[in-house]
mmCIF file of C-alpha atoms in Angstrom:
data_model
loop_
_atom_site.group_PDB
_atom_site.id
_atom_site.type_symbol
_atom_site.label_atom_id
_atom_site.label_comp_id
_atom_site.label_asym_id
_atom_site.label_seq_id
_atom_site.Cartn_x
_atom_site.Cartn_y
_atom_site.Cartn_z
ATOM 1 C CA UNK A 895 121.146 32.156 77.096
ATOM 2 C CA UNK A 896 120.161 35.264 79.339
ATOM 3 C CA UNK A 897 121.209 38.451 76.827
ATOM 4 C CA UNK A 898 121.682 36.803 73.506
ATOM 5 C CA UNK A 899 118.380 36.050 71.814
ATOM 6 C CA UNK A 900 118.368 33.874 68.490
ATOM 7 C CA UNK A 901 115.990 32.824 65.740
ATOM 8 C CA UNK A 902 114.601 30.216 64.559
ATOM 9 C CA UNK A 903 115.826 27.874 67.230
ATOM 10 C CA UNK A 904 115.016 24.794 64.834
ATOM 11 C CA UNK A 905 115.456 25.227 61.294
ATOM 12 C CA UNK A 906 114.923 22.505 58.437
ATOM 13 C CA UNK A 907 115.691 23.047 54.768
ATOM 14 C CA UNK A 908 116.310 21.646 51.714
ATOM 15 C CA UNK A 909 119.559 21.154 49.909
ATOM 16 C CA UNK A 910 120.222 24.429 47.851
ATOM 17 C CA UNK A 911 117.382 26.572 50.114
ATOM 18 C CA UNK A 912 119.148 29.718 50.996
ATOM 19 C CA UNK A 913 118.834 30.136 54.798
ATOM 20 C CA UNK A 914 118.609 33.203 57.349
ATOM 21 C CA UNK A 915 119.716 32.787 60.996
ATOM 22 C CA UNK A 916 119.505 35.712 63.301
ATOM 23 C CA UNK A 917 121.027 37.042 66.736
ATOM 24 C CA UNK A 918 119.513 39.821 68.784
ATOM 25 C CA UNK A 919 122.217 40.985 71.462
ATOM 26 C CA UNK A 920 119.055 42.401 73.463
ATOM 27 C CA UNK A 921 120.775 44.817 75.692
ATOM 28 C CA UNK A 922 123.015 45.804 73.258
ATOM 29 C CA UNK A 923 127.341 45.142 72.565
ATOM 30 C CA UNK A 924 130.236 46.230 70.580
ATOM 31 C CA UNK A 925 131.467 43.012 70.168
ATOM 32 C CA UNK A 926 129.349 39.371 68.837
ATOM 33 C CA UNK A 927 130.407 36.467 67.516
ATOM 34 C CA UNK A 928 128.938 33.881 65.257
ATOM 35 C CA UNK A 929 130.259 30.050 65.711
ATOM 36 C CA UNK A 930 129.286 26.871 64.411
ATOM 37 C CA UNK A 931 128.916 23.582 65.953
ATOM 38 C CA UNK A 932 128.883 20.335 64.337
ATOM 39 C CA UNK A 933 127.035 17.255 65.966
ATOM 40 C CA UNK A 934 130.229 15.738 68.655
ATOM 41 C CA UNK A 935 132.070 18.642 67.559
ATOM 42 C CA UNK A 936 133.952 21.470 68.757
ATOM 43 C CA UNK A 937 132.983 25.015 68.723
ATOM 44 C CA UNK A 938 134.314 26.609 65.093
ATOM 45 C CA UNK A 939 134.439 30.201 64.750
ATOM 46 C CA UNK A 940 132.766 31.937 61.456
ATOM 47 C CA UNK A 941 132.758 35.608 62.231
ATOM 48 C CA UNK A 942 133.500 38.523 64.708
ATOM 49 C CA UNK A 943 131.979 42.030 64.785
ATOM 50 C CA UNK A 944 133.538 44.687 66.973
ATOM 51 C CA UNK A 945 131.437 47.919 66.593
ATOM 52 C CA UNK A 946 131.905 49.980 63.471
ATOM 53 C CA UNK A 947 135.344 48.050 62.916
ATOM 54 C CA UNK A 948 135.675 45.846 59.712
ATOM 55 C CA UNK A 949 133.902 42.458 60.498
ATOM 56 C CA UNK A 950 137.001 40.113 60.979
ATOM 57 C CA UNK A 951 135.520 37.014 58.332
ATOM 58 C CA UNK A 952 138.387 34.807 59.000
ATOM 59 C CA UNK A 953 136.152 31.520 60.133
ATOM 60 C CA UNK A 954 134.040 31.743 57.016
ATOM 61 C CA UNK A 955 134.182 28.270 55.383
ATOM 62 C CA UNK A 956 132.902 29.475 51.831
ATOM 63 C CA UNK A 957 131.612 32.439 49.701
ATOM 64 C CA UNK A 958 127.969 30.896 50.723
ATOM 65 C CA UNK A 959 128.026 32.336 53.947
ATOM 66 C CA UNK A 960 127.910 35.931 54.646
ATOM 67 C CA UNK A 961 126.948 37.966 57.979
ATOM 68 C CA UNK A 962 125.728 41.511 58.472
ATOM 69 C CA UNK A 963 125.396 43.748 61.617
ATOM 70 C CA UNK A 964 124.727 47.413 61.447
ATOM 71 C CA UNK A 965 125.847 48.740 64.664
ATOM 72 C CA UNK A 966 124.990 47.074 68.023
ATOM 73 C CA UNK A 967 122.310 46.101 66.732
ATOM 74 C CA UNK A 968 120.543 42.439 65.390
ATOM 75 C CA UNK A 969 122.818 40.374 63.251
ATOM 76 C CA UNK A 970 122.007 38.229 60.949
ATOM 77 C CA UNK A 971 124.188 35.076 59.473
ATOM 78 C CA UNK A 972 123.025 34.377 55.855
ATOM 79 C CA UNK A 973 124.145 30.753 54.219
ATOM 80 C CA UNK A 974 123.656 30.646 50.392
ATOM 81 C CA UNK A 975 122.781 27.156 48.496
ATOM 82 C CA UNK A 976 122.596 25.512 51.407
ATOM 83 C CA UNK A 977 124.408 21.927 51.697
ATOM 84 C CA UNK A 978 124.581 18.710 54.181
ATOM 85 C CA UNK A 979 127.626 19.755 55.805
ATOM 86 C CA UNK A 980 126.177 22.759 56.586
ATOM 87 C CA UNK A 981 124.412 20.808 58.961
ATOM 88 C CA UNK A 982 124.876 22.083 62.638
ATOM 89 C CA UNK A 983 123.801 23.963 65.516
ATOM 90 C CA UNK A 984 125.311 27.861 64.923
ATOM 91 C CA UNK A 985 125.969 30.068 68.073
ATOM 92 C CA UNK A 986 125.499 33.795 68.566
ATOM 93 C CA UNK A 987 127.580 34.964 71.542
ATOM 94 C CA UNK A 988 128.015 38.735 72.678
ATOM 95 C CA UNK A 989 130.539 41.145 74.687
ATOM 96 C CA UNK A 990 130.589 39.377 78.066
ATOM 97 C CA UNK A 991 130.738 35.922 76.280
ATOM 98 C CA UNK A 992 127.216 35.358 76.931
ATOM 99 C CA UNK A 993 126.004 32.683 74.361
ATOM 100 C CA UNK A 994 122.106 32.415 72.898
ATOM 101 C CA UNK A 995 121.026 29.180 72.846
ATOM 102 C CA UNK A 996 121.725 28.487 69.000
ATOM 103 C CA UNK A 997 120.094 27.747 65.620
ATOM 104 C CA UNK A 998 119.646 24.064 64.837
ATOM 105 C CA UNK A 999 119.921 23.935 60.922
ATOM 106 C CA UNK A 1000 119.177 20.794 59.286
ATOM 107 C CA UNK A 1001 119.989 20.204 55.491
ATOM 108 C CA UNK A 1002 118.159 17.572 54.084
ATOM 109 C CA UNK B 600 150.524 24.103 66.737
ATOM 110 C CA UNK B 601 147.120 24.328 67.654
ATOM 111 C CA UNK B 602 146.236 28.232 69.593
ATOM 112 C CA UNK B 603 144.694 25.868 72.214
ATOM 113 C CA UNK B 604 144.895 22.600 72.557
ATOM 114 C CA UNK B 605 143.305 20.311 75.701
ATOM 115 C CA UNK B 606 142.486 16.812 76.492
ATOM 116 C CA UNK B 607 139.889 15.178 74.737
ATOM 117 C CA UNK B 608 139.509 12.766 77.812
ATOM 118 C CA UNK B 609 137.042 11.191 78.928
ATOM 119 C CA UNK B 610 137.648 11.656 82.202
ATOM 120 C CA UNK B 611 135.213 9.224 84.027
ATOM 121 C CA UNK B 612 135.294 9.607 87.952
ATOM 122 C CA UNK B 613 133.665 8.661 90.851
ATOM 123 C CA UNK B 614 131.461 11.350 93.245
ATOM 124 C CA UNK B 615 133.559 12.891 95.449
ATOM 125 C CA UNK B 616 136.475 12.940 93.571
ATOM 126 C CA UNK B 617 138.903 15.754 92.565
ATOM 127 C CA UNK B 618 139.715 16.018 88.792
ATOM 128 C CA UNK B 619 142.242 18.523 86.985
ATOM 129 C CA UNK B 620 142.300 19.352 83.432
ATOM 130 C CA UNK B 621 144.762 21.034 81.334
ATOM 131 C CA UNK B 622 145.664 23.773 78.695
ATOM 132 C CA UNK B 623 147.867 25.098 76.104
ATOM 133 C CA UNK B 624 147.667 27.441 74.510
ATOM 134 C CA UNK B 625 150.361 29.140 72.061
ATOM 135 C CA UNK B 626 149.574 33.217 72.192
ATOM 136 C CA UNK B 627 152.263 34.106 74.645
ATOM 137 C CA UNK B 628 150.403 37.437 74.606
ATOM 138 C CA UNK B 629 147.010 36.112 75.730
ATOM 139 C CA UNK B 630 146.248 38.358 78.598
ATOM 140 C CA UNK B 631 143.229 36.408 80.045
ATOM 141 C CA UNK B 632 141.612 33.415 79.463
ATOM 142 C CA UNK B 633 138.248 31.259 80.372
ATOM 143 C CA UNK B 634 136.682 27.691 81.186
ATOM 144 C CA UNK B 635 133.594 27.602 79.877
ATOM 145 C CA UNK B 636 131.074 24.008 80.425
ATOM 146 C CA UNK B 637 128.977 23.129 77.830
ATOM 147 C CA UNK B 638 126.013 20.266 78.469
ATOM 148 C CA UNK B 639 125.055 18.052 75.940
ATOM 149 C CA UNK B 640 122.981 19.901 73.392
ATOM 150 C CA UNK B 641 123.021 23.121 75.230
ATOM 151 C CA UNK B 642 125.078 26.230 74.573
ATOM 152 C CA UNK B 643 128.425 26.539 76.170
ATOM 153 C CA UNK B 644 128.102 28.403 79.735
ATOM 154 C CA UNK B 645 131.179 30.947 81.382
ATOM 155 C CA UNK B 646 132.149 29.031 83.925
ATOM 156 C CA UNK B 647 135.048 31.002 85.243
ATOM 157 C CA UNK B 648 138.043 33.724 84.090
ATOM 158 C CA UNK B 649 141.238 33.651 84.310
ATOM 159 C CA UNK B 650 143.094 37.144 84.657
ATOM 160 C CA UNK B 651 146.272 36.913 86.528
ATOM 161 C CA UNK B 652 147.538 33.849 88.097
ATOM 162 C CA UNK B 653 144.592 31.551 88.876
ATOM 163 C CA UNK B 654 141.015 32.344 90.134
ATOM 164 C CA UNK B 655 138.830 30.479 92.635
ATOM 165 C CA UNK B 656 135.009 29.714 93.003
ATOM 166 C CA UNK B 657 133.874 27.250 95.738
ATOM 167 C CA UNK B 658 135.247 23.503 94.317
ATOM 168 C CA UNK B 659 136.961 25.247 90.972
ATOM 169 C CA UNK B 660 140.158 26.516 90.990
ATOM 170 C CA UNK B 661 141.663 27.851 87.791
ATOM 171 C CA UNK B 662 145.398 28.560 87.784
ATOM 172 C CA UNK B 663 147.675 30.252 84.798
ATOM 173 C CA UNK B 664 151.076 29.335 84.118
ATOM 174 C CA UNK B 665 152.549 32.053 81.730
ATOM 175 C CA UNK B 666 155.972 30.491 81.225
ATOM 176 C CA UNK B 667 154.614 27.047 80.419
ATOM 177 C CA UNK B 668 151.568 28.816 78.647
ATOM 178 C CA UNK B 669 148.896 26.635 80.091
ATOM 179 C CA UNK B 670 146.124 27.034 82.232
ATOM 180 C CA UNK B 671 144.350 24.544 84.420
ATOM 181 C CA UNK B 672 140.537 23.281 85.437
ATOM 182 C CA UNK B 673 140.473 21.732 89.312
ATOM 183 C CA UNK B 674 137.155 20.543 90.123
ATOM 184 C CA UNK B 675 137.119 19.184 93.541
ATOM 185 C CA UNK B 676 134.796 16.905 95.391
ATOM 186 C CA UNK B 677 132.787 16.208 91.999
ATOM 187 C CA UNK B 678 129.123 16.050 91.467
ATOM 188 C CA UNK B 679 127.341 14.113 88.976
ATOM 189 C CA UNK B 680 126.156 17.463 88.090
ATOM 190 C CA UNK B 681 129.514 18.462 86.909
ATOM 191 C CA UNK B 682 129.594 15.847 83.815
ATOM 192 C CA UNK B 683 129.703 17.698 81.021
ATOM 193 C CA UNK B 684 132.603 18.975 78.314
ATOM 194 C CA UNK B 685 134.447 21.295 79.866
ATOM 195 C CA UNK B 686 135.866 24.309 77.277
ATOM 196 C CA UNK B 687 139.046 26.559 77.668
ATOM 197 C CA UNK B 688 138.705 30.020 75.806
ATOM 198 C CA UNK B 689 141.448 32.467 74.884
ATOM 199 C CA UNK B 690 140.292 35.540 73.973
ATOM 200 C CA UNK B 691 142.116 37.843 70.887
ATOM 201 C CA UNK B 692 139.745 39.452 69.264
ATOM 202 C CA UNK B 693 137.643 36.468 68.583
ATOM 203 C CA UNK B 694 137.181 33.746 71.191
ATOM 204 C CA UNK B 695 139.471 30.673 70.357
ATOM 205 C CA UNK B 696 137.940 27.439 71.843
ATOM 206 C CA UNK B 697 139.654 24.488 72.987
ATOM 207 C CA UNK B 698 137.767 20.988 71.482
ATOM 208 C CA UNK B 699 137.282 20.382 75.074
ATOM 209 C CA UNK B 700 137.345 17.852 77.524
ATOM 210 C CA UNK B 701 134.476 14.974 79.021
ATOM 211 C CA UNK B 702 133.725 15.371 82.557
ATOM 212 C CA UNK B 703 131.846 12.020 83.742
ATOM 213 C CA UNK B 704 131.506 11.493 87.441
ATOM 214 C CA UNK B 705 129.580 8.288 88.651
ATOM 215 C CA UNK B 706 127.764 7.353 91.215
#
């Protein structure tokens, strides 16, 4: 999406690979949000940065997973040990609600 | 309680039609809310806000009901164009999707 750039759009890896997935606001925002969607699912939330706030890590599903941002800068969404049901397409949206097009990961 | 909750559907209809879908949500204080779409394999798209009691954009209409605590989607004279799942958002901090709802019009 226009505003929200993310990388790799395609990513395949093997069970236990650690994985880096990364969103570039472009312009610039306080606020982004990281969301993950499984295959006929709906959108879950993982994490929300609001400038130099704490992270709010509420969606997190495990200790794996782990996401960094240093200002309004690029953000990158780190999963650890990487298993099947990690398996989805994970969204990057900024301040505005603009969404990038998402990271298909694929744990094989 | 789900904090929003909305039809799974699928609502299949024919061109022309007019189709409304529903909301709830359960943060009385939600201040503003959104209907996103989001096409199959694509990432969800704004679609429209919600800030006071409704909003309108050509065939959509969005309308807010505070005491009930739901919003609503009308899409009228559909388009096959407008299949698609069609996402409410309240906002809180982080974004709070719905699961959504199937749009398919027919031909």
């Amino acid at each position: 999406g226009a505003g929200v750039s993310q990388s790799p759009s395609n990513k395949v890896t093997e069970k236990g690979k650690d994985v880096e997935l990364r969103c570039d606001p472009i312009s610039g925002h306080t606020a982004l949000y990281w969301y993950r969607q499984r295959l006929g699912q709906g959108l879950e939330f993982l994490i929300y940065f609001q400038g130099n706030s704490a992270p709010d890590k509420s969606g997190l599903p495990s200790d794996r997973f782990s996401a960094e941002r240093t200002g309004e800068s690029v953000s990158t969404l780190t999963i650890q040990r990487t298993q099947q049901e990690d398996s989805a397409v994970y969204l990057c949206a900024r301040k505005g609600y603009t969404f990038g097009s998402g990271t298909r990961l694929t744990v094989v | 309680r789900k904090e929003v909750e909305q039809d799974p559907g699928p609502f299949n209809v024919p061109e022309g039609a007019t189709v409304a879908f529903n909301c709830t949500y359960s943060n009385s204080a939600s201040q503003s809310f959104f209907w996103y779409r989001q096409d199959c394999r694509k990432e969800p798209k704004l679609l429209m806000s919600v800030y006071s009691s409704g909003n309108e954009d050509g065939r959509f209409t969005a309308q807010l009901n505070r005491a009930s605590q739901y919003i609503s989607l009308l899409i009228r004279d559909s388009k096959l164009s407008d299949s698609a799942t069609y996402l409410c958002v309240v906002p809180g901090g982080k974004l709070v999707f719905g699961a959504g709802t199937i749009l398919r019009v027919k031909s």
